[in-house]
């Protein structure tokens, strides 16, 4: 299949926050109509501006011109209007099981019978949510990553129809992305669990006063040659989102070591959410780790 083959004409995205915007951009950049819905009118309006700005600055690539692509992104006040012509509906609301079940129920009731439904959840197994859709065979988890990450983890639940997984792979390939398909369901997706282990340990080291966020990132970037470290990456994800995800693991395991540390709650309460609020472990738009000489600077 060529990289530009389109296997979806219309994608509905429910939740127009960090990930909803990114997914909408990824669709429109490849010539696929992206219809966004959010319960917050402010978030919806902001999403339209943000996605169009991304399209404006992106390389032209082999898709339609930016002007034409602008028209591919739409904001819908009603969820029914948003999903009515969709081939795929992607749920990207907060990481809250009850909320997702409600929203997936609304999607299942309003989307065309042949539409596939995916949740972009980070930590909730699809089997906890599938029945809410009313079409569990056509439902799968599909975890898009942070900006610039081509990898998307696809993880069906035991009742996902294999044809749905095949359709998910074709859909993602059509968007120029690389699907990594889990062979069995596991909480949090297989490769995402690796990132989760790094995140959990980094938070533990900060909470215990062993290292600062900057020291962790500097060491990581020197060791692995990456442009950002674990704490900078948590800022990209959103510290509220990180906290919610850690809480899902904690609720599932009951293991006290899985409980997100108190300092994370306090940062979220202060509105320090990372890149999206301008402050998290670093301040944005010019975080310290991007400064000339920062990587080899001394903390003494
Ligand atoms: N942020 C990341 O890097 C990242 C990466 C992978 C997966 N995820 C997952 O993606 C999902 C969304 O995360 P995010 O970072 O985009 O969150 P976010 O907080 O930026 O956005 C969530 C949006 O959902 C909207 N919303 C809430 N209730 C709604 C409802 N009933 N109907 C419609 N919209 C509603 C909110 O208004 C908000 O705009 C979560 O499940 C998260 O775990 C996030």
Coordinates of C-alpha atoms and ligand atoms in Angstrom, one line a residue:
X1 CA 0.0 0.0 0.0
X2 CA 1.4 3.4 -0.9
X3 CA 1.9 5.9 2.0
X4 CA -0.8 8.2 0.7
X5 CA -3.6 5.6 0.1
X6 CA -6.7 6.8 2.0
X7 CA -8.7 4.2 3.8
X8 CA -10.8 6.6 5.7
X9 CA -12.7 9.6 4.3
X10 CA -14.1 11.1 7.5
X11 CA -12.6 10.7 11.0
X12 CA -14.6 12.0 14.0
X13 CA -12.6 13.0 17.0
X14 CA -14.3 13.3 20.4
X15 CA -12.3 15.5 22.7
X16 CA -10.3 18.4 21.2
X17 CA -7.5 18.7 23.7
X18 CA -3.8 17.9 23.2
X19 CA -4.4 14.5 21.4
X20 CA -7.6 15.4 19.6
X21 CA -5.8 18.3 17.9
X22 CA -2.8 16.2 17.0
X23 CA -4.9 13.4 15.5
X24 CA -7.1 16.0 13.6
X25 CA -3.9 17.5 12.2
X26 CA -2.5 14.1 11.2
X27 CA -5.7 13.3 9.3
X28 CA -6.1 16.7 7.5
X29 CA -2.4 16.7 6.5
X30 CA -3.1 13.4 4.7
X31 CA -6.3 14.7 3.0
X32 CA -8.7 13.0 5.4
X33 CA -11.6 15.0 6.7
X34 CA -11.3 15.5 10.5
X35 CA -14.4 16.5 12.5
X36 CA -13.8 17.6 16.0
X37 CA -16.2 17.7 18.9
X38 CA -15.6 18.8 22.5
X39 CA -17.9 19.5 25.4
X40 CA -16.0 22.8 26.0
X41 CA -16.7 25.4 23.3
X42 CA -13.4 27.1 24.3
X43 CA -11.4 23.9 23.7
X44 CA -13.2 23.4 20.4
X45 CA -12.6 26.9 19.1
X46 CA -8.9 26.7 20.3
X47 CA -8.5 23.4 18.5
X48 CA -9.6 24.7 15.2
X49 CA -7.2 27.6 15.4
X50 CA -4.3 25.3 16.6
X51 CA -4.9 22.6 13.9
X52 CA -5.1 25.2 11.1
X53 CA -1.9 26.9 12.4
X54 CA -0.2 23.5 12.3
X55 CA -1.4 22.9 8.7
X56 CA -0.1 26.4 7.8
X57 CA 3.4 25.8 9.0
X58 CA 3.7 22.1 8.0
X59 CA 5.6 21.0 4.9
X60 CA 3.3 20.7 1.9
X61 CA 4.3 17.0 1.5
X62 CA 2.2 15.1 -1.1
X63 CA -1.2 16.1 0.3
X64 CA -3.5 18.9 -0.9
X65 CA -2.4 22.5 -0.4
X66 CA -2.7 24.2 3.0
X67 CA -5.8 26.2 2.0
X68 CA -7.7 23.1 0.8
X69 CA -6.5 21.3 3.9
X70 CA -8.0 24.0 6.2
X71 CA -11.4 23.0 4.9
X72 CA -10.8 19.4 5.9
X73 CA -10.9 20.4 9.6
X74 CA -14.3 21.1 11.1
X75 CA -15.6 21.8 14.6
X76 CA -18.9 20.3 15.6
X77 CA -21.0 21.4 18.6
X78 CA -23.1 18.3 18.6
X79 CA -21.6 14.9 19.0
X80 CA -24.3 13.4 16.7
X81 CA -23.4 15.9 13.9
X82 CA -19.7 15.1 14.4
X83 CA -19.9 11.3 14.0
X84 CA -22.7 11.0 11.5
X85 CA -20.5 10.3 8.4
X86 CA -17.5 8.9 10.1
X87 CA -15.6 5.9 9.0
X88 CA -13.6 6.0 12.3
X89 CA -14.5 7.7 15.5
X90 CA -11.6 8.3 17.9
X91 CA -12.4 9.1 21.5
X92 CA -9.8 11.4 23.2
X93 CA -11.5 12.7 26.3
X94 CA -9.8 12.7 29.8
X95 CA -8.4 9.5 31.2
X96 CA -11.4 8.7 33.3
X97 CA -13.1 5.3 32.9
X98 CA -16.7 6.4 33.7
X99 CA -16.4 9.4 31.4
X100 CA -15.1 7.3 28.6
X101 CA -17.9 4.8 29.0
X102 CA -20.5 7.6 28.8
X103 CA -18.8 9.2 25.7
X104 CA -18.3 5.8 24.0
X105 CA -22.0 5.1 24.6
X106 CA -22.9 8.4 22.9
X107 CA -20.6 7.6 20.0
X108 CA -22.0 4.1 19.6
X109 CA -25.6 5.4 19.6
X110 CA -24.9 8.0 16.9
X111 CA -22.3 6.7 14.6
X112 CA -23.1 4.8 11.4
X113 CA -23.4 1.1 12.0
X114 CA -20.3 0.3 9.8
X115 CA -18.1 2.9 11.6
X116 CA -15.2 1.7 13.7
X117 CA -14.6 3.1 17.1
X118 CA -11.2 3.6 18.8
X119 CA -10.2 4.9 22.2
X120 CA -6.9 6.8 22.6
X121 CA -6.7 5.8 26.2
X122 CA -3.3 5.5 27.7
X123 CA -4.0 3.0 30.4
X124 CA -7.5 1.6 30.3
X125 CA -7.9 -1.9 28.7
X126 CA -10.5 -1.9 25.9
X127 CA -12.4 -4.8 27.6
X128 CA -13.4 -2.3 30.4
X129 CA -15.1 -0.1 27.8
X130 CA -16.1 -2.2 24.8
X131 CA -19.6 -3.0 25.8
X132 CA -20.4 0.7 26.2
X133 CA -20.0 1.2 22.4
X134 CA -22.8 -1.3 21.6
X135 CA -20.5 -2.8 18.9
X136 CA -17.6 -4.3 20.8
X137 CA -16.3 -6.2 17.7
X138 CA -15.7 -2.9 15.9
X139 CA -14.0 -1.3 18.9
X140 CA -10.2 -1.2 19.6
X141 CA -7.7 0.8 21.6
X142 CA -5.4 3.0 19.4
X143 CA -2.8 5.0 21.3
X144 CA -1.4 7.9 19.4
X145 CA 1.8 9.3 20.9
X146 CA 3.2 12.7 21.5
X147 CA 4.0 15.0 18.6
X148 CA 6.5 13.7 16.0
X149 CA 6.0 10.1 17.2
X150 CA 5.1 7.9 14.2
X151 CA 4.3 4.9 16.4
X152 CA 0.7 4.1 17.2
X153 CA 0.0 1.2 19.5
X154 CA -3.1 -0.8 18.5
X155 CA -4.5 -3.2 21.1
X156 CA -7.8 -5.0 20.7
X157 CA -9.7 -6.6 23.5
X158 CA -10.6 -10.3 23.4
X159 CA -13.9 -9.4 21.6
X160 CA -12.3 -7.2 18.9
X161 CA -13.1 -8.6 15.4
X162 CA -9.7 -9.3 13.6
X163 CA -11.2 -7.3 10.6
X164 CA -11.3 -4.3 12.9
X165 CA -7.6 -4.7 13.7
X166 CA -6.8 -5.1 10.0
X167 CA -8.8 -1.9 9.3
X168 CA -6.9 -0.1 12.0
X169 CA -3.6 -1.0 10.5
X170 CA -4.7 0.1 7.0
X171 CA -6.1 3.4 8.4
X172 CA -2.9 4.2 10.3
X173 CA -0.6 3.3 7.4
X174 CA -2.8 5.6 5.2
X175 CA -2.0 8.4 7.6
X176 CA 1.7 7.6 7.3
X177 CA 2.0 6.2 10.8
X178 CA 3.4 2.9 12.0
X179 CA 1.0 0.6 13.9
X180 CA 2.5 -1.7 16.5
X181 CA -0.2 -4.3 17.2
X182 CA -0.4 -6.0 20.6
X183 CA -0.9 -9.7 20.3
X184 CA -2.8 -9.8 23.6
X185 CA -4.5 -7.3 25.8
X186 CA -2.5 -5.9 28.7
X187 CA -3.2 -2.8 30.8
X188 CA -1.4 0.2 29.4
X189 CA -0.2 -1.3 26.0
X190 CA 3.1 -3.3 25.8
X191 CA 5.5 -0.6 24.7
X192 CA 3.7 2.2 26.6
X193 CA 4.5 0.2 29.8
X194 CA 8.2 0.7 29.2
X195 CA 7.6 4.5 29.2
X196 CA 5.4 4.1 32.2
X197 CA 8.2 2.3 34.2
X198 CA 10.6 5.2 33.4
X199 CA 8.0 7.8 34.3
X200 CA 7.1 6.1 37.6
X201 CA 10.8 5.8 38.7
X202 CA 11.6 9.4 37.7
X203 CA 8.6 10.6 39.8
X204 CA 9.8 8.4 42.7
X205 CA 13.3 9.8 42.5
X206 CA 12.1 13.4 42.6
X207 CA 9.6 12.8 45.4
X208 CA 12.3 11.1 47.5
X209 CA 14.7 14.0 47.0
X210 CA 17.3 11.8 45.2
X211 CA 17.6 13.9 42.0
X212 CA 15.9 17.0 40.6
X213 CA 13.8 16.8 37.4
X214 CA 16.6 18.7 35.5
X215 CA 19.3 16.2 36.8
X216 CA 17.2 13.2 35.7
X217 CA 16.7 14.7 32.2
X218 CA 20.3 15.7 31.8
X219 CA 21.5 12.3 32.7
X220 CA 19.0 10.6 30.5
X221 CA 19.8 12.9 27.5
X222 CA 23.5 12.3 27.9
X223 CA 23.0 8.5 28.2
X224 CA 20.6 8.0 25.4
X225 CA 21.3 11.0 23.1
X226 CA 17.6 12.1 23.0
X227 CA 16.6 15.8 22.6
X228 CA 14.3 15.6 25.7
X229 CA 14.4 13.7 29.0
X230 CA 11.6 11.9 30.9
X231 CA 10.5 15.0 32.8
X232 CA 10.5 17.2 29.7
X233 CA 8.4 14.5 28.0
X234 CA 5.9 14.4 30.9
X235 CA 5.5 18.2 30.4
X236 CA 4.6 17.4 26.8
X237 CA 2.1 14.8 27.8
X238 CA 0.5 17.1 30.4
X239 CA 1.1 16.6 34.2
X240 CA -2.6 16.2 34.8
X241 CA -2.8 13.5 32.2
X242 CA 0.3 11.8 33.7
X243 CA -1.3 12.0 37.2
X244 CA -4.6 10.5 35.9
X245 CA -2.8 7.7 34.1
X246 CA -0.8 6.8 37.2
X247 CA -4.0 6.8 39.3
X248 CA -5.5 4.3 36.9
X249 CA -2.6 1.9 37.4
X250 CA -2.8 2.5 41.2
X251 CA -6.5 1.8 41.3
X252 CA -6.0 -1.4 39.4
X253 CA -3.0 -2.7 41.5
X254 CA -3.7 -1.2 44.9
X255 CA 0.1 -1.2 45.2
X256 CA 1.2 1.9 47.2
X257 CA 4.3 2.3 45.1
X258 CA 2.0 2.9 42.1
X259 CA 0.3 5.9 43.8
X260 CA 1.4 9.2 42.1
X261 CA 3.5 11.3 44.5
X262 CA 1.8 14.2 46.3
X263 CA 4.1 16.8 44.6
X264 CA 2.4 15.9 41.3
X265 CA -1.0 16.7 42.7
X266 CA 0.2 20.0 44.1
X267 CA 1.7 21.0 40.7
X268 CA -1.6 20.1 39.0
X269 CA -3.6 22.1 41.6
X270 CA -1.3 25.1 40.9
X271 CA -2.1 24.8 37.2
X272 CA 1.4 23.6 36.4
X273 CA 0.4 21.2 33.7
X274 CA 3.5 21.3 31.4
X275 CA 3.7 22.7 27.9
X276 CA 0.0 23.4 27.6
X277 CA -0.1 25.8 30.6
X278 CA 3.4 27.3 30.0
X279 CA 4.8 25.7 33.2
X280 CA 5.5 22.3 34.5
X281 CA 8.9 20.9 35.3
X282 CA 10.2 23.6 33.0
X283 CA 8.8 26.9 31.7
X284 CA 7.7 27.3 28.1
X285 CA 8.0 28.1 25.3
X286 CA 11.8 28.1 25.9
X287 CA 12.5 25.2 28.4
X288 CA 15.9 25.2 30.0
X289 CA 16.9 21.9 28.4
X290 CA 16.8 23.5 24.9
X291 CA 19.3 26.2 26.0
X292 CA 22.8 26.3 24.6
X293 CA 25.2 24.6 27.1
X294 CA 22.5 23.3 29.4
X295 CA 23.3 19.7 28.7
X296 CA 26.8 19.9 30.0
X297 CA 26.2 22.6 32.7
X298 CA 27.1 21.9 36.3
X299 CA 24.5 21.8 39.1
X300 CA 27.1 22.7 41.7
Ligands
LIG1 N1 -1.3 13.9 26.2 C1 -0.7 12.9 25.7 O1 0.5 13.0 25.3 C2 -1.4 11.6 25.5 C3 -0.7 10.6 24.7 C4 -1.4 9.4 24.5 C5 -2.7 9.2 24.9 N2 -3.3 10.2 25.7 C6 -4.7 9.9 26.1 O2 -5.5 10.7 25.2 C7 -6.7 11.1 26.0 C8 -6.8 12.6 25.9 O3 -5.7 13.1 26.5 P1 -5.3 14.7 26.2 O4 -3.9 14.9 26.7 O5 -5.7 15.1 24.8 O6 -6.3 15.4 27.3 P2 -6.8 16.9 27.3 O7 -7.1 17.2 28.7 O8 -5.8 17.8 26.6 O9 -8.1 16.9 26.5 C9 -9.3 16.2 26.8 C10 -10.5 17.0 26.2 O10 -11.7 16.2 26.4 C11 -12.7 17.1 26.5 N3 -13.9 16.5 27.1 C12 -14.1 16.1 28.4 N4 -15.3 15.5 28.6 C13 -15.9 15.5 27.3 C14 -17.1 15.0 26.8 N5 -18.0 14.5 27.6 N6 -17.4 15.1 25.5 C15 -16.4 15.7 24.7 N7 -15.3 16.2 25.1 C16 -15.0 16.1 26.4 C17 -12.2 18.2 27.4 O11 -12.9 19.4 27.3 C18 -10.8 18.4 26.8 O12 -10.7 19.4 25.8 C19 -6.5 10.5 27.4 O13 -7.2 9.2 27.5 C20 -5.0 10.3 27.5 O14 -4.7 9.3 28.4 C21 -2.7 11.4 25.9

